[in-house]
Amino acid sequence: MTSVNATEQPSSEPPAVPGGAGLTTGVLARRLGVSPMTLRSWDRRYGIGPTARTEGGHRRWTAADVATIEEMCRLTATGVPPADAARAARTAAAGPDPTEAAVPTSPPPKARSRAAGALPLGDVRQECRGLARAAVRLDAPALEKQLTAAVERYGVVVAWQEVMVPTLHAVGRRWASSEDQYVEVEHLLAWHVSTVLRRSAAPAVPVVPPAAGCVLLACVPGEQHSLPLEALHAALGREGLPVRMLGAAVPVEALDAAVRRLGPVAVVLWAQESARAAPALVRHIAGQRWGMKGTRRGPAVLLGGPGWSRSQPAGLLKPAGLAQAVEALRALCTAG
């Protein structure tokens, strides 16, 4: 074994690795579900980067480097600002130092991220920040985990109103202001929101007998924005209320047939845009009747979405939000 001269100073050059050893930034980015630009930004800003080079001078991520960046990804996915996450990740990699104060694992409630690509969230729940960072990184496993945790912790109504909606709005604003960038971020986030909501709709013990009728949810013809109805579907299912979801852009004939076949207690019609709102359709559905003579009844019609603001037919319910919609439908389903 070759000995090292005691007067020789240790080299400041990164350790050399064989040409095939270590991971490239592109390969690691794909493994983590983040962009190579994010990894390079973290290296430049926070010193979390590859520490080895091949014999040809190409930088490579060693196993220790990968463990450090995975810890940083885990922390930022929970809402920790990148600078704090980087310090914590480096500390974890080096082992605890009793002479230093512990690095906080969560930021103050109103902390703002200044990381590249961060979304303009404003004053929101801490979970929104972690969700936004995971969305920008296209980190699907983190999105799934955080959305599920929000529903389990807060329930569908609060998770939707205070975690999912603010993050979706932030992505939408960034998309609108960046010439069609961030489309992939919005699509991935919306997909996982939808997936978690559908999974969360597992019915509780029914509180209304099936013969009493169900709640029917539908988007008006041409309306593709179905996520708010998916949230309502999940919330009603968790309440044990019978509900049927028809989804986006339901044709008039299909909606009419479903109402006649199901005899619902209530029909919720969603319109995101005023151009889609159809007062004539609302009057038609509200006018449907079924049952024996003398006991004929029809559905209550609730209007959902901002599209009805200009064309709301008189005398119909328009809940202000998800909580109000659930309360109104619970009362209708359990009446009598």
Coordinates of C-alpha atoms in Angstrom, one line a residue, residues 46 48 72 75 82-92 103-104:
Y46 CA -27.3 25.6 -2.0
I48 CA -26.2 20.2 -3.0
M72 CA -33.7 17.5 0.3
L75 CA -38.1 18.0 3.0
P82 CA -35.2 24.9 -0.1
A83 CA -32.5 26.8 1.8
D84 CA -33.6 25.2 5.1
A85 CA -34.0 21.8 3.4
A86 CA -30.5 22.0 2.0
R87 CA -29.0 22.7 5.4
A88 CA -30.9 19.9 7.0
A89 CA -29.9 17.5 4.2
R90 CA -26.3 18.4 4.5
T91 CA -26.5 18.0 8.3
A92 CA -28.1 14.6 7.9
V103 CA -32.3 23.0 11.9
P104 CA -36.1 23.5 12.0

